[in-house]
Amino acid sequence: MTMKVGSRQVDGVTIVDCSGRITLGEGSVILRDTVRDLLSKGNKKIVLNLADVNYIDSSGIGELVSAFTTTKNQGGELKLLKLTKKVNDLLQITKLYTVFDVKDDEAAAVKSFK
Amino acid sequence: MTEQRVSYTLDSSLETVDNAEEKATRIATELGFGEDEVMQISMAVREGAVNAVLHGNAYAADKKVTLAFERVGEELVITIRDQGKGMDLSKIPNPLAPENLLKTSGRGIFLMRSFMDVVEIRPSSAGTELKLIKRVHGPSEGAKEASQ
């Protein structure tokens, strides 16, 4: 299953609903293009909803890091929402759980932006 | 895996990465590994295939990736060979070091080592050979049938 994304606005925050696999190739490119497009349009408060992402490889992890740093470098914030156990475990063992702001509840994620 | 050893010769393409992962998932499942272990094995094979296709063969059409699965006693032994210039092991950074945490690459071998019992990397001028070993812990009935 390839990756699909859809975005929506909630109180000035862009929620990007991702589903499928974030892996080398199409999945990583879709995520990269989506975040860059949002930033270019001035949407700098971004939440990646990963509830339906069932698989991510090292390239996908790299793409999450890239999205995080690109957003931060442009004065924005990118947070992660609703990690599956597999993705959560990967972020734990790579120590990236300490880097990302990870939320379990969408309303709380939206509120957490300053 | 009804045979004790199966081997595939694959192109240096992105399709090979997905193909290798699918084969690993099927074989590990047939051998009776649990769901989490199957995911670990398939991800390790995927990362090994990525290294072979991208960093080893650099997508060269005339270079192949060899992927082999072998059941040796209570171990699943997976070998991935490329025909590249040979990996420089001294240039592999520690992805957990604070200065590397925000790097966008360099986690593949770390993930393989996290998921497999043994990871051996043998670079040479003819390419790199990667050996991944996962021990079968408490095989299920399905595994016993698959190994007969």
mmCIF file of N, CA, C and O in Angstrom, chain B residues 32-68:
data_model
loop_
_atom_site.group_PDB
_atom_site.id
_atom_site.type_symbol
_atom_site.label_atom_id
_atom_site.label_comp_id
_atom_site.label_asym_id
_atom_site.label_seq_id
_atom_site.Cartn_x
_atom_site.Cartn_y
_atom_site.Cartn_z
ATOM 1 N N GLY B 32 7.692 -19.784 10.926
ATOM 2 C CA GLY B 32 7.025 -19.754 12.219
ATOM 3 C C GLY B 32 7.452 -18.642 13.150
ATOM 4 O O GLY B 32 7.128 -18.662 14.340
ATOM 5 N N PHE B 33 8.170 -17.656 12.638
ATOM 6 C CA PHE B 33 8.509 -16.510 13.486
ATOM 7 C C PHE B 33 7.231 -15.759 13.849
ATOM 8 O O PHE B 33 6.268 -15.732 13.081
ATOM 9 N N GLY B 34 7.237 -15.126 15.009
ATOM 10 C CA GLY B 34 6.091 -14.351 15.452
ATOM 11 C C GLY B 34 5.954 -13.075 14.636
ATOM 12 O O GLY B 34 6.865 -12.682 13.898
ATOM 13 N N GLU B 35 4.814 -12.406 14.802
ATOM 14 C CA GLU B 35 4.524 -11.215 13.993
ATOM 15 C C GLU B 35 5.596 -10.136 14.148
ATOM 16 O O GLU B 35 6.046 -9.546 13.161
ATOM 17 N N ASP B 36 6.010 -9.879 15.375
ATOM 18 C CA ASP B 36 7.023 -8.844 15.596
ATOM 19 C C ASP B 36 8.357 -9.233 14.960
ATOM 20 O O ASP B 36 9.053 -8.400 14.365
ATOM 21 N N GLU B 37 8.709 -10.522 15.100
ATOM 22 C CA GLU B 37 9.979 -10.983 14.529
ATOM 23 C C GLU B 37 9.943 -10.944 13.002
ATOM 24 O O GLU B 37 10.944 -10.610 12.362
ATOM 25 N N VAL B 38 8.799 -11.277 12.432
ATOM 26 C CA VAL B 38 8.668 -11.202 10.970
ATOM 27 C C VAL B 38 8.896 -9.762 10.509
ATOM 28 O O VAL B 38 9.609 -9.507 9.531
ATOM 29 N N MET B 39 8.309 -8.821 11.242
ATOM 30 C CA MET B 39 8.483 -7.414 10.888
ATOM 31 C C MET B 39 9.963 -7.018 11.006
ATOM 32 O O MET B 39 10.503 -6.321 10.139
ATOM 33 N N GLN B 40 10.610 -7.494 12.063
ATOM 34 C CA GLN B 40 12.024 -7.160 12.245
ATOM 35 C C GLN B 40 12.888 -7.732 11.116
ATOM 36 O O GLN B 40 13.769 -7.058 10.581
ATOM 37 N N ILE B 41 12.631 -8.977 10.773
ATOM 38 C CA ILE B 41 13.412 -9.629 9.708
ATOM 39 C C ILE B 41 13.166 -8.930 8.372
ATOM 40 O O ILE B 41 14.108 -8.634 7.630
ATOM 41 N N SER B 42 11.902 -8.650 8.077
ATOM 42 C CA SER B 42 11.594 -8.033 6.779
ATOM 43 C C SER B 42 12.171 -6.626 6.699
ATOM 44 O O SER B 42 12.655 -6.201 5.645
ATOM 45 N N MET B 43 12.168 -5.918 7.814
ATOM 46 C CA MET B 43 12.737 -4.573 7.788
ATOM 47 C C MET B 43 14.263 -4.624 7.645
ATOM 48 O O MET B 43 14.856 -3.832 6.901
ATOM 49 N N ALA B 44 14.903 -5.584 8.333
ATOM 50 C CA ALA B 44 16.357 -5.727 8.209
ATOM 51 C C ALA B 44 16.734 -6.061 6.766
ATOM 52 O O ALA B 44 17.705 -5.505 6.216
ATOM 53 N N VAL B 45 15.970 -6.952 6.147
ATOM 54 C CA VAL B 45 16.244 -7.315 4.749
ATOM 55 C C VAL B 45 16.007 -6.108 3.845
ATOM 56 O O VAL B 45 16.778 -5.843 2.920
ATOM 57 N N ARG B 46 14.939 -5.368 4.110
ATOM 58 C CA ARG B 46 14.673 -4.165 3.309
ATOM 59 C C ARG B 46 15.851 -3.190 3.396
ATOM 60 O O ARG B 46 16.310 -2.668 2.387
ATOM 61 N N GLU B 47 16.345 -2.966 4.626
ATOM 62 C CA GLU B 47 17.454 -2.020 4.793
ATOM 63 C C GLU B 47 18.716 -2.545 4.107
ATOM 64 O O GLU B 47 19.471 -1.771 3.509
ATOM 65 N N GLY B 48 18.930 -3.853 4.180
ATOM 66 C CA GLY B 48 20.088 -4.440 3.498
ATOM 67 C C GLY B 48 19.967 -4.294 1.988
ATOM 68 O O GLY B 48 20.954 -3.999 1.291
ATOM 69 N N ALA B 49 18.753 -4.489 1.477
ATOM 70 C CA ALA B 49 18.528 -4.352 0.038
ATOM 71 C C ALA B 49 18.703 -2.897 -0.402
ATOM 72 O O ALA B 49 19.246 -2.626 -1.477
ATOM 73 N N VAL B 50 18.249 -1.978 0.428
ATOM 74 C CA VAL B 50 18.431 -0.550 0.114
ATOM 75 C C VAL B 50 19.931 -0.243 -0.009
ATOM 76 O O VAL B 50 20.379 0.401 -0.970
ATOM 77 N N ASN B 51 20.700 -0.731 0.949
ATOM 78 C CA ASN B 51 22.143 -0.480 0.897
ATOM 79 C C ASN B 51 22.762 -1.075 -0.366
ATOM 80 O O ASN B 51 23.611 -0.454 -1.013
ATOM 81 N N ALA B 52 22.334 -2.286 -0.721
ATOM 82 C CA ALA B 52 22.903 -2.967 -1.895
ATOM 83 C C ALA B 52 22.546 -2.232 -3.188
ATOM 84 O O ALA B 52 23.405 -2.014 -4.052
ATOM 85 N N VAL B 53 21.294 -1.833 -3.302
ATOM 86 C CA VAL B 53 20.820 -1.202 -4.537
ATOM 87 C C VAL B 53 21.351 0.232 -4.666
ATOM 88 O O VAL B 53 21.861 0.630 -5.718
ATOM 89 N N LEU B 54 21.236 0.999 -3.582
ATOM 90 C CA LEU B 54 21.592 2.425 -3.645
ATOM 91 C C LEU B 54 23.088 2.658 -3.470
ATOM 92 O O LEU B 54 23.739 3.267 -4.313
ATOM 93 N N HIS B 55 23.593 2.180 -2.331
ATOM 94 C CA HIS B 55 24.977 2.522 -1.991
ATOM 95 C C HIS B 55 25.980 1.565 -2.620
ATOM 96 O O HIS B 55 27.098 1.962 -2.938
ATOM 97 N N GLY B 56 25.595 0.314 -2.788
ATOM 98 C CA GLY B 56 26.508 -0.662 -3.394
ATOM 99 C C GLY B 56 26.513 -0.532 -4.906
ATOM 100 O O GLY B 56 27.472 -0.038 -5.507
ATOM 101 N N ASN B 57 25.432 -0.953 -5.525
ATOM 102 C CA ASN B 57 25.366 -0.962 -6.991
ATOM 103 C C ASN B 57 24.991 0.380 -7.597
ATOM 104 O O ASN B 57 25.098 0.551 -8.820
ATOM 105 N N ALA B 58 24.556 1.313 -6.775
ATOM 106 C CA ALA B 58 24.199 2.662 -7.246
ATOM 107 C C ALA B 58 23.256 2.607 -8.450
ATOM 108 O O ALA B 58 23.442 3.342 -9.427
ATOM 109 N N TYR B 59 22.276 1.743 -8.375
ATOM 110 C CA TYR B 59 21.244 1.593 -9.422
ATOM 111 C C TYR B 59 21.806 1.146 -10.778
ATOM 112 O O TYR B 59 21.093 1.237 -11.781
ATOM 113 N N ALA B 60 23.069 0.710 -10.842
ATOM 114 C CA ALA B 60 23.663 0.334 -12.139
ATOM 115 C C ALA B 60 22.907 -0.847 -12.747
ATOM 116 O O ALA B 60 22.711 -1.873 -12.097
ATOM 117 N N ALA B 61 22.510 -0.680 -14.002
ATOM 118 C CA ALA B 61 21.695 -1.713 -14.665
ATOM 119 C C ALA B 61 22.474 -3.008 -14.869
ATOM 120 O O ALA B 61 21.881 -4.088 -14.951
ATOM 121 N N ASP B 62 23.795 -2.919 -14.966
ATOM 122 C CA ASP B 62 24.586 -4.128 -15.233
ATOM 123 C C ASP B 62 25.046 -4.824 -13.950
ATOM 124 O O ASP B 62 25.781 -5.803 -14.005
ATOM 125 N N LYS B 63 24.631 -4.306 -12.816
ATOM 126 C CA LYS B 63 25.021 -4.933 -11.547
ATOM 127 C C LYS B 63 23.808 -5.555 -10.865
ATOM 128 O O LYS B 63 22.719 -4.993 -10.903
ATOM 129 N N LYS B 64 24.014 -6.697 -10.260
ATOM 130 C CA LYS B 64 22.915 -7.447 -9.655
ATOM 131 C C LYS B 64 23.058 -7.518 -8.137
ATOM 132 O O LYS B 64 24.145 -7.349 -7.576
ATOM 133 N N VAL B 65 21.931 -7.797 -7.517
ATOM 134 C CA VAL B 65 21.892 -8.056 -6.071
ATOM 135 C C VAL B 65 21.505 -9.525 -5.887
ATOM 136 O O VAL B 65 20.547 -9.989 -6.501
ATOM 137 N N THR B 66 22.281 -10.230 -5.084
ATOM 138 C CA THR B 66 21.959 -11.627 -4.790
ATOM 139 C C THR B 66 21.404 -11.715 -3.378
ATOM 140 O O THR B 66 22.013 -11.208 -2.429
ATOM 141 N N LEU B 67 20.263 -12.343 -3.272
ATOM 142 C CA LEU B 67 19.585 -12.476 -1.977
ATOM 143 C C LEU B 67 19.352 -13.953 -1.714
ATOM 144 O O LEU B 67 18.778 -14.653 -2.547
ATOM 145 N N ALA B 68 19.816 -14.438 -0.563
ATOM 146 C CA ALA B 68 19.652 -15.861 -0.247
ATOM 147 C C ALA B 68 19.107 -16.038 1.159
ATOM 148 O O ALA B 68 19.489 -15.299 2.086
#
